[in-house]
Amino acid sequence: MKIELSKNKVFFEDNGSKKEIHPFWLRERVNGESFVDKGTQQRLFDPTELRKNIEIKQLNLSEKFLEILFNDGVETKFEIQNILKEFSNVSDLNFIEKIKWDSTLNNLNNFSFKENIFEEKIMYEALLRFYKYGFVIFNDVPTQNNFIVNFANSIGSVRRTNFGEFFNVKSKPNPNDLAYTSLSLAPHTDNPYRNPVPCIQLLHCIENKVTGGFSTLVDGYTVTEKLKSDFPDYYKILTEIKVRYQFIDQNVVLEDWAEMIQLDENKRFRQVRFSPRLDFVPLMDKEKLELYYSARNKISEFFNSDRYRIEFKLKPGDLLMMDNYRLLHGRTSYDANEGERFLQGCYIDYDSTEGKLKHLKRKFNI
Ligand SMILES: [Fe+2]
């Protein structure tokens, strides 16, 4: 990647392809005290108010800098490195490659909590693990005074829902969700009926005195990629049909329509929604429904198979942070008469973790 000049034009050259950089693109990036606020890096001018026919009058390129005089009289000096950065994807989190895993995974991404962890390099490493594997576990996180909320707000901000700022997961009478029973919970993603679906779930173990009650995780990315290669017709229909997901209680009716496997603009995995107690497929041709049901059964078989599921016991102080767009979670059943099993949960959104990761990257010059 490099910058080249030719007759008052600036070119960006990468792998043999050479393209002119629009002069306006450069003009709206002018720096210096009268154009950009030093602290916030926000523009002090409105580029929509600039004249459109911006041209370059003079150019000078040295090893590190590009100096430009524009036809509206504005002069600026760019660091070449900063221009090149805009063309690379180094700050793009999509570039952190997802690592597929199944039941053979034995490193559970454990990190010890310490007081200032949110501003330390170890937090950067933990977040990187989170993006690679879809989950990370912090050990010895304080369990008093709903500390999960402090934890969440130290990474970003809690995403409040109708379950509250955070929720207590223990068996209780007349529950409005199966989570609040001692029944086993098959692997599922949370809240597929919300728009947007909460991105990340934190689950903090306060007490776990029962013999059962193991936490389970399945990598939805691994499973959907497997479906793609082994059962392409099933994969296709699950990425195409929008299903209605719904949640109803006395106070609210929540519903949203979405594909079970949602892809991004490049047809790559973006999100899985799987909660077979809450999904309602639209009425379609019998043959199409037949295919849909076969596909749903197959993916359910994969999600519930021992081959993909990891199972582990959270102990008091353990805080599991998982990607609700990628991973499915569940638990094994337990006997509530044996003692208390008490977890607290809350949600945060991706901008929290992305913002934190980028901040730590900048702070430690990584
Ligand atoms: Fe859940």
GROMACS .gro file of C-alpha atoms and ligand atoms in nm:
model
  367
    1MET     CA    1   0.000   0.000   0.000
    2LYS     CA    2   0.137   0.340  -0.090
    3ILE     CA    3   0.045   0.692  -0.191
    4GLU     CA    4   0.152   0.831  -0.527
    5LEU     CA    5   0.114   1.169  -0.695
    6SER     CA    6   0.055   1.267  -1.052
    7LYS     CA    7  -0.042   1.613  -1.182
    8ASN     CA    8  -0.210   1.750  -0.868
    9LYS     CA    9  -0.386   1.422  -0.809
   10VAL     CA   10  -0.330   1.176  -0.525
   11PHE     CA   11  -0.340   0.804  -0.593
   12PHE     CA   12  -0.367   0.507  -0.364
   13GLU     CA   13  -0.180   0.204  -0.487
   14ASP     CA   14  -0.242  -0.145  -0.351
   15ASN     CA   15  -0.145  -0.478  -0.505
   16GLY     CA   16  -0.120  -0.340  -0.856
   17SER     CA   17  -0.451  -0.152  -0.841
   18LYS     CA   18  -0.419   0.225  -0.851
   19LYS     CA   19  -0.711   0.455  -0.775
   20GLU     CA   20  -0.741   0.829  -0.745
   21ILE     CA   21  -0.836   0.961  -0.403
   22HIS     CA   22  -1.119   1.212  -0.433
   23PRO     CA   23  -0.986   1.561  -0.342
   24PHE     CA   24  -1.294   1.621  -0.128
   25TRP     CA   25  -1.214   1.310   0.075
   26LEU     CA   26  -0.879   1.466   0.157
   27ARG     CA   27  -1.025   1.814   0.209
   28GLU     CA   28  -1.271   1.695   0.474
   29ARG     CA   29  -0.983   1.529   0.660
   30VAL     CA   30  -0.774   1.845   0.699
   31ASN     CA   31  -0.622   1.867   1.043
   32GLY     CA   32  -0.481   2.138   1.261
   33GLU     CA   33  -0.628   2.336   1.548
   34SER     CA   34  -0.870   2.543   1.346
   35PHE     CA   35  -1.021   2.239   1.173
   36VAL     CA   36  -1.027   1.962   1.433
   37ASP     CA   37  -1.085   1.972   1.809
   38LYS     CA   38  -0.773   1.833   1.973
   39GLY     CA   39  -0.945   1.640   2.250
   40THR     CA   40  -1.240   1.482   2.072
   41GLN     CA   41  -1.093   1.465   1.722
   42GLN     CA   42  -1.428   1.601   1.602
   43ARG     CA   43  -1.445   1.840   1.308
   44LEU     CA   44  -1.487   2.209   1.382
   45PHE     CA   45  -1.638   2.265   1.038
   46ASP     CA   46  -1.931   2.115   0.852
   47PRO     CA   47  -1.808   1.952   0.529
   48THR     CA   48  -2.158   1.970   0.378
   49GLU     CA   49  -2.115   2.348   0.375
   50LEU     CA   50  -1.795   2.337   0.172
   51ARG     CA   51  -1.801   2.409  -0.200
   52LYS     CA   52  -1.825   2.092  -0.402
   53ASN     CA   53  -1.565   2.163  -0.669
   54ILE     CA   54  -1.269   2.118  -0.437
   55GLU     CA   55  -0.946   2.072  -0.624
   56ILE     CA   56  -0.585   2.038  -0.532
   57LYS     CA   57  -0.363   2.332  -0.625
   58GLN     CA   58  -0.030   2.214  -0.488
   59LEU     CA   59   0.107   1.887  -0.360
   60ASN     CA   60   0.418   1.771  -0.188
   61LEU     CA   61   0.494   1.415  -0.085
   62SER     CA   62   0.781   1.323   0.146
   63GLU     CA   63   0.860   0.996   0.319
   64LYS     CA   64   0.621   1.056   0.605
   65PHE     CA   65   0.399   1.345   0.504
   66LEU     CA   66   0.165   1.460   0.234
   67GLU     CA   67   0.120   1.838   0.213
   68ILE     CA   68  -0.172   1.980   0.018
   69LEU     CA   69  -0.293   2.325  -0.077
   70PHE     CA   70  -0.659   2.319  -0.186
   71ASN     CA   71  -0.826   2.565  -0.423
   72ASP     CA   72  -1.023   2.718  -0.133
   73GLY     CA   73  -0.694   2.832   0.020
   74VAL     CA   74  -0.678   2.568   0.294
   75GLU     CA   75  -0.342   2.405   0.354
   76THR     CA   76  -0.282   2.085   0.545
   77LYS     CA   77  -0.019   1.826   0.625
   78PHE     CA   78  -0.127   1.460   0.652
   79GLU     CA   79   0.071   1.179   0.803
   80ILE     CA   80   0.089   0.917   0.528
   81GLN     CA   81   0.042   0.646   0.787
   82ASN     CA   82  -0.296   0.790   0.887
   83ILE     CA   83  -0.420   0.788   0.529
   84LEU     CA   84  -0.305   0.429   0.477
   85LYS     CA   85  -0.480   0.326   0.797
   86GLU     CA   86  -0.813   0.427   0.647
   87PHE     CA   87  -0.760   0.178   0.367
   88SER     CA   88  -0.656  -0.112   0.585
   89ASN     CA   89  -0.883  -0.319   0.804
   90VAL     CA   90  -0.655  -0.346   1.105
   91SER     CA   91  -0.905  -0.183   1.335
   92ASP     CA   92  -1.190  -0.388   1.196
   93LEU     CA   93  -1.293  -0.654   1.444
   94ASN     CA   94  -1.408  -0.882   1.161
   95PHE     CA   95  -1.041  -0.940   1.112
   96ILE     CA   96  -1.016  -1.126   1.440
   97GLU     CA   97  -1.064  -1.473   1.306
   98LYS     CA   98  -1.325  -1.687   1.477
   99ILE     CA   99  -1.186  -2.017   1.598
  100LYS     CA  100  -1.431  -2.304   1.556
  101TRP     CA  101  -1.457  -2.538   1.851
  102ASP     CA  102  -1.648  -2.844   1.967
  103SER     CA  103  -1.664  -3.069   2.274
  104THR     CA  104  -1.288  -3.133   2.256
  105LEU     CA  105  -1.215  -2.774   2.358
  106ASN     CA  106  -1.035  -2.790   2.690
  107ASN     CA  107  -0.911  -2.438   2.743
  108LEU     CA  108  -1.207  -2.254   2.886
  109ASN     CA  109  -1.054  -1.907   2.846
  110ASN     CA  110  -1.020  -1.838   3.219
  111PHE     CA  111  -0.892  -1.503   3.342
  112SER     CA  112  -0.848  -1.402   3.707
  113PHE     CA  113  -1.032  -1.092   3.808
  114LYS     CA  114  -0.840  -0.813   3.978
  115GLU     CA  115  -0.946  -0.469   4.078
  116ASN     CA  116  -0.816  -0.264   3.787
  117ILE     CA  117  -0.853  -0.531   3.524
  118PHE     CA  118  -1.073  -0.313   3.302
  119GLU     CA  119  -0.781  -0.081   3.228
  120GLU     CA  120  -0.511  -0.346   3.204
  121LYS     CA  121  -0.355  -0.530   2.915
  122ILE     CA  122  -0.498  -0.859   3.039
  123MET     CA  123  -0.846  -0.723   2.962
  124TYR     CA  124  -0.739  -0.670   2.603
  125GLU     CA  125  -0.627  -1.033   2.590
  126ALA     CA  126  -0.955  -1.149   2.746
  127LEU     CA  127  -1.161  -0.953   2.492
  128LEU     CA  128  -0.953  -1.092   2.208
  129ARG     CA  129  -1.029  -1.442   2.335
  130PHE     CA  130  -1.394  -1.346   2.354
  131TYR     CA  131  -1.395  -1.251   1.986
  132LYS     CA  132  -1.206  -1.566   1.886
  133TYR     CA  133  -1.405  -1.820   2.085
  134GLY     CA  134  -1.729  -1.637   2.161
  135PHE     CA  135  -1.684  -1.664   2.537
  136VAL     CA  136  -1.450  -1.602   2.823
  137ILE     CA  137  -1.471  -1.677   3.197
  138PHE     CA  138  -1.349  -1.441   3.467
  139ASN     CA  139  -1.273  -1.608   3.801
  140ASP     CA  140  -1.298  -1.459   4.151
  141VAL     CA  141  -1.525  -1.173   4.054
  142PRO     CA  142  -1.674  -1.017   4.373
  143THR     CA  143  -2.022  -1.155   4.438
  144GLN     CA  144  -2.158  -0.884   4.671
  145ASN     CA  145  -2.401  -0.603   4.593
  146ASN     CA  146  -2.491  -0.710   4.239
  147PHE     CA  147  -2.132  -0.655   4.130
  148ILE     CA  148  -2.225  -0.782   3.783
  149VAL     CA  149  -2.370  -0.439   3.709
  150ASN     CA  150  -2.038  -0.271   3.798
  151PHE     CA  151  -1.859  -0.528   3.589
  152ALA     CA  152  -2.081  -0.467   3.286
  153ASN     CA  153  -2.061  -0.092   3.322
  154SER     CA  154  -1.682  -0.105   3.346
  155ILE     CA  155  -1.666  -0.260   3.001
  156GLY     CA  156  -1.950  -0.059   2.851
  157SER     CA  157  -2.310  -0.008   2.962
  158VAL     CA  158  -2.574  -0.251   3.075
  159ARG     CA  159  -2.847  -0.314   2.818
  160ARG     CA  160  -3.162  -0.301   3.023
  161THR     CA  161  -3.458  -0.521   2.924
  162ASN     CA  162  -3.804  -0.596   3.065
  163PHE     CA  163  -3.626  -0.847   3.291
  164GLY     CA  164  -3.460  -0.545   3.452
  165GLU     CA  165  -3.109  -0.404   3.460
  166PHE     CA  166  -2.995  -0.751   3.564
  167PHE     CA  167  -3.182  -1.070   3.649
  168ASN     CA  168  -3.152  -1.331   3.919
  169VAL     CA  169  -3.149  -1.686   3.787
  170LYS     CA  170  -3.281  -1.923   4.051
  171SER     CA  171  -3.584  -2.147   4.071
  172LYS     CA  172  -3.892  -1.960   4.188
  173PRO     CA  173  -4.267  -2.020   4.200
  174ASN     CA  174  -4.480  -1.914   3.899
  175PRO     CA  175  -4.184  -1.831   3.673
  176ASN     CA  176  -4.236  -1.627   3.353
  177ASP     CA  177  -3.947  -1.812   3.189
  178LEU     CA  178  -3.812  -2.167   3.213
  179ALA     CA  179  -3.477  -2.017   3.319
  180TYR     CA  180  -3.633  -1.961   3.661
  181THR     CA  181  -3.698  -2.330   3.725
  182SER     CA  182  -3.462  -2.618   3.810
  183LEU     CA  183  -3.535  -2.793   3.480
  184SER     CA  184  -3.257  -2.860   3.233
  185LEU     CA  185  -3.231  -2.603   2.959
  186ALA     CA  186  -3.135  -2.724   2.613
  187PRO     CA  187  -2.884  -2.508   2.424
  188HIS     CA  188  -3.050  -2.187   2.310
  189THR     CA  189  -2.977  -1.825   2.237
  190ASP     CA  190  -3.142  -1.559   2.450
  191ASN     CA  191  -3.417  -1.320   2.352
  192PRO     CA  192  -3.448  -1.389   1.978
  193TYR     CA  193  -3.776  -1.195   1.994
  194ARG     CA  194  -3.605  -0.862   2.064
  195ASN     CA  195  -3.495  -0.610   1.807
  196PRO     CA  196  -3.205  -0.578   1.838
  197VAL     CA  197  -3.125  -0.903   2.016
  198PRO     CA  198  -2.894  -0.838   2.315
  199CYS     CA  199  -2.543  -0.907   2.187
  200ILE     CA  200  -2.353  -1.033   2.489
  201GLN     CA  201  -2.474  -1.207   2.801
  202LEU     CA  202  -2.290  -1.198   3.132
  203LEU     CA  203  -2.375  -1.472   3.379
  204HIS     CA  204  -2.223  -1.447   3.724
  205CYS     CA  205  -2.232  -1.741   3.966
  206ILE     CA  206  -2.307  -1.631   4.321
  207GLU     CA  207  -2.388  -1.970   4.473
  208ASN     CA  208  -2.386  -2.323   4.331
  209LYS     CA  209  -2.436  -2.583   4.602
  210VAL     CA  210  -2.617  -2.841   4.392
  211THR     CA  211  -2.460  -3.149   4.231
  212GLY     CA  212  -2.620  -3.083   3.889
  213GLY     CA  213  -2.670  -2.744   3.734
  214PHE     CA  214  -2.373  -2.760   3.494
  215SER     CA  215  -2.346  -2.482   3.240
  216THR     CA  216  -2.338  -2.584   2.876
  217LEU     CA  217  -2.213  -2.400   2.567
  218VAL     CA  218  -2.225  -2.480   2.197
  219ASP     CA  219  -2.053  -2.286   1.920
  220GLY     CA  220  -2.330  -2.188   1.678
  221TYR     CA  221  -2.068  -2.084   1.426
  222THR     CA  222  -1.908  -2.431   1.418
  223VAL     CA  223  -2.246  -2.601   1.390
  224THR     CA  224  -2.391  -2.378   1.119
  225GLU     CA  225  -2.071  -2.411   0.913
  226LYS     CA  226  -2.100  -2.790   0.950
  227LEU     CA  227  -2.461  -2.773   0.832
  228LYS     CA  228  -2.349  -2.559   0.538
  229SER     CA  229  -2.097  -2.821   0.423
  230ASP     CA  230  -2.299  -3.137   0.495
  231PHE     CA  231  -2.658  -3.025   0.434
  232PRO     CA  232  -2.649  -2.722   0.203
  233ASP     CA  233  -3.026  -2.734   0.135
  234TYR     CA  234  -3.100  -2.719   0.506
  235TYR     CA  235  -2.852  -2.439   0.555
  236LYS     CA  236  -3.003  -2.245   0.267
  237ILE     CA  237  -3.360  -2.258   0.392
  238LEU     CA  238  -3.259  -2.163   0.747
  239THR     CA  239  -3.076  -1.859   0.611
  240GLU     CA  240  -3.375  -1.754   0.399
  241ILE     CA  241  -3.698  -1.803   0.592
  242LYS     CA  242  -3.787  -1.533   0.840
  243VAL     CA  243  -3.937  -1.686   1.150
  244ARG     CA  244  -4.146  -1.511   1.413
  245TYR     CA  245  -3.997  -1.523   1.760
  246GLN     CA  246  -4.219  -1.419   2.044
  247PHE     CA  247  -4.227  -1.365   2.418
  248ILE     CA  248  -4.546  -1.293   2.607
  249ASP     CA  249  -4.607  -1.224   2.972
  250GLN     CA  250  -4.856  -1.016   3.168
  251ASN     CA  251  -4.686  -0.687   3.088
  252VAL     CA  252  -4.548  -0.713   2.739
  253VAL     CA  253  -4.572  -0.879   2.398
  254LEU     CA  254  -4.238  -0.892   2.219
  255GLU     CA  255  -4.197  -1.029   1.870
  256ASP     CA  256  -3.955  -1.009   1.583
  257TRP     CA  257  -3.912  -1.179   1.247
  258ALA     CA  258  -3.569  -1.306   1.151
  259GLU     CA  259  -3.381  -1.591   0.986
  260MET     CA  260  -3.260  -1.865   1.219
  261ILE     CA  261  -2.915  -1.831   1.063
  262GLN     CA  262  -2.856  -1.474   0.963
  263LEU     CA  263  -2.575  -1.389   0.721
  264ASP     CA  264  -2.393  -1.063   0.662
  265GLU     CA  265  -2.365  -0.878   0.330
  266ASN     CA  266  -2.079  -1.110   0.230
  267LYS     CA  267  -2.292  -1.418   0.303
  268ARG     CA  268  -2.085  -1.499   0.608
  269PHE     CA  269  -2.219  -1.602   0.947
  270ARG     CA  270  -2.360  -1.311   1.142
  271GLN     CA  271  -2.601  -1.449   1.397
  272VAL     CA  272  -2.786  -1.759   1.504
  273ARG     CA  273  -3.122  -1.749   1.681
  274PHE     CA  274  -3.226  -2.077   1.831
  275SER     CA  275  -3.499  -2.117   2.086
  276PRO     CA  276  -3.742  -2.385   1.971
  277ARG     CA  277  -4.002  -2.295   2.232
  278LEU     CA  278  -4.041  -1.945   2.095
  279ASP     CA  279  -4.023  -1.975   1.716
  280PHE     CA  280  -4.313  -1.973   1.471
  281VAL     CA  281  -4.245  -2.045   1.107
  282PRO     CA  282  -4.481  -1.875   0.860
  283LEU     CA  283  -4.734  -2.081   0.667
  284MET     CA  284  -4.567  -2.186   0.341
  285ASP     CA  285  -4.611  -2.458   0.077
  286LYS     CA  286  -4.621  -2.801   0.230
  287GLU     CA  287  -4.299  -2.907   0.052
  288LYS     CA  288  -4.116  -2.600   0.172
  289LEU     CA  289  -4.234  -2.652   0.527
  290GLU     CA  290  -4.128  -3.014   0.501
  291LEU     CA  291  -3.778  -2.900   0.413
  292TYR     CA  292  -3.780  -2.636   0.685
  293TYR     CA  293  -3.880  -2.886   0.953
  294SER     CA  294  -3.614  -3.134   0.840
  295ALA     CA  295  -3.356  -2.855   0.851
  296ARG     CA  296  -3.465  -2.742   1.197
  297ASN     CA  297  -3.454  -3.101   1.326
  298LYS     CA  298  -3.106  -3.150   1.187
  299ILE     CA  299  -2.964  -2.832   1.334
  300SER     CA  300  -3.134  -2.911   1.665
  301GLU     CA  301  -2.975  -3.257   1.656
  302PHE     CA  302  -2.633  -3.092   1.607
  303PHE     CA  303  -2.690  -2.833   1.879
  304ASN     CA  304  -2.794  -3.102   2.125
  305SER     CA  305  -2.524  -3.350   2.029
  306ASP     CA  306  -2.241  -3.437   2.271
  307ARG     CA  307  -2.004  -3.373   1.986
  308TYR     CA  308  -2.038  -2.995   2.002
  309ARG     CA  309  -2.132  -2.921   2.363
  310ILE     CA  310  -1.894  -2.832   2.642
  311GLU     CA  311  -2.015  -2.871   2.999
  312PHE     CA  312  -1.860  -2.718   3.306
  313LYS     CA  313  -1.957  -2.611   3.653
  314LEU     CA  314  -1.951  -2.246   3.743
  315LYS     CA  315  -1.828  -2.184   4.095
  316PRO     CA  316  -1.906  -1.879   4.307
  317GLY     CA  317  -1.722  -1.579   4.163
  318ASP     CA  318  -1.706  -1.716   3.808
  319LEU     CA  319  -1.844  -1.478   3.550
  320LEU     CA  320  -1.918  -1.618   3.207
  321MET     CA  321  -1.925  -1.365   2.924
  322MET     CA  322  -2.071  -1.506   2.604
  323ASP     CA  323  -2.163  -1.391   2.257
  324ASN     CA  324  -2.538  -1.433   2.225
  325TYR     CA  325  -2.520  -1.398   1.844
  326ARG     CA  326  -2.279  -1.688   1.812
  327LEU     CA  327  -2.303  -1.924   2.108
  328LEU     CA  328  -2.589  -2.126   2.249
  329HIS     CA  329  -2.602  -2.182   2.621
  330GLY     CA  330  -2.797  -2.406   2.852
  331ARG     CA  331  -2.771  -2.598   3.177
  332THR     CA  332  -2.825  -2.944   3.313
  333SER     CA  333  -3.108  -2.996   3.559
  334TYR     CA  334  -3.055  -2.983   3.933
  335ASP     CA  335  -3.235  -3.064   4.254
  336ALA     CA  336  -3.331  -2.738   4.423
  337ASN     CA  337  -3.367  -2.925   4.755
  338GLU     CA  338  -2.992  -2.988   4.766
  339GLY     CA  339  -2.906  -2.625   4.823
  340GLU     CA  340  -2.896  -2.295   4.650
  341ARG     CA  341  -2.802  -2.234   4.287
  342PHE     CA  342  -2.799  -1.864   4.221
  343LEU     CA  343  -2.671  -1.684   3.913
  344GLN     CA  344  -2.708  -1.323   3.812
  345GLY     CA  345  -2.725  -1.220   3.451
  346CYS     CA  346  -2.728  -0.908   3.238
  347TYR     CA  347  -2.666  -0.801   2.882
  348ILE     CA  348  -2.430  -0.563   2.710
  349ASP     CA  349  -2.402  -0.469   2.345
  350TYR     CA  350  -2.115  -0.508   2.102
  351ASP     CA  351  -2.027  -0.140   2.098
  352SER     CA  352  -1.919  -0.183   2.461
  353THR     CA  353  -1.666  -0.457   2.395
  354GLU     CA  354  -1.553  -0.313   2.064
  355GLY     CA  355  -1.499   0.028   2.215
  356LYS     CA  356  -1.309  -0.119   2.508
  357LEU     CA  357  -1.094  -0.340   2.288
  358LYS     CA  358  -0.999  -0.050   2.063
  359HIS     CA  359  -0.932   0.175   2.361
  360LEU     CA  360  -0.697  -0.084   2.519
  361LYS     CA  361  -0.529  -0.143   2.185
  362ARG     CA  362  -0.460   0.230   2.159
  363LYS     CA  363  -0.357   0.259   2.525
  364PHE     CA  364  -0.099  -0.021   2.506
  365ASN     CA  365   0.009   0.058   2.154
  366ILE     CA  366  -0.070  -0.291   2.033
  367FE      FE  367  -3.073  -1.826   2.843
   0.00000   0.00000   0.00000
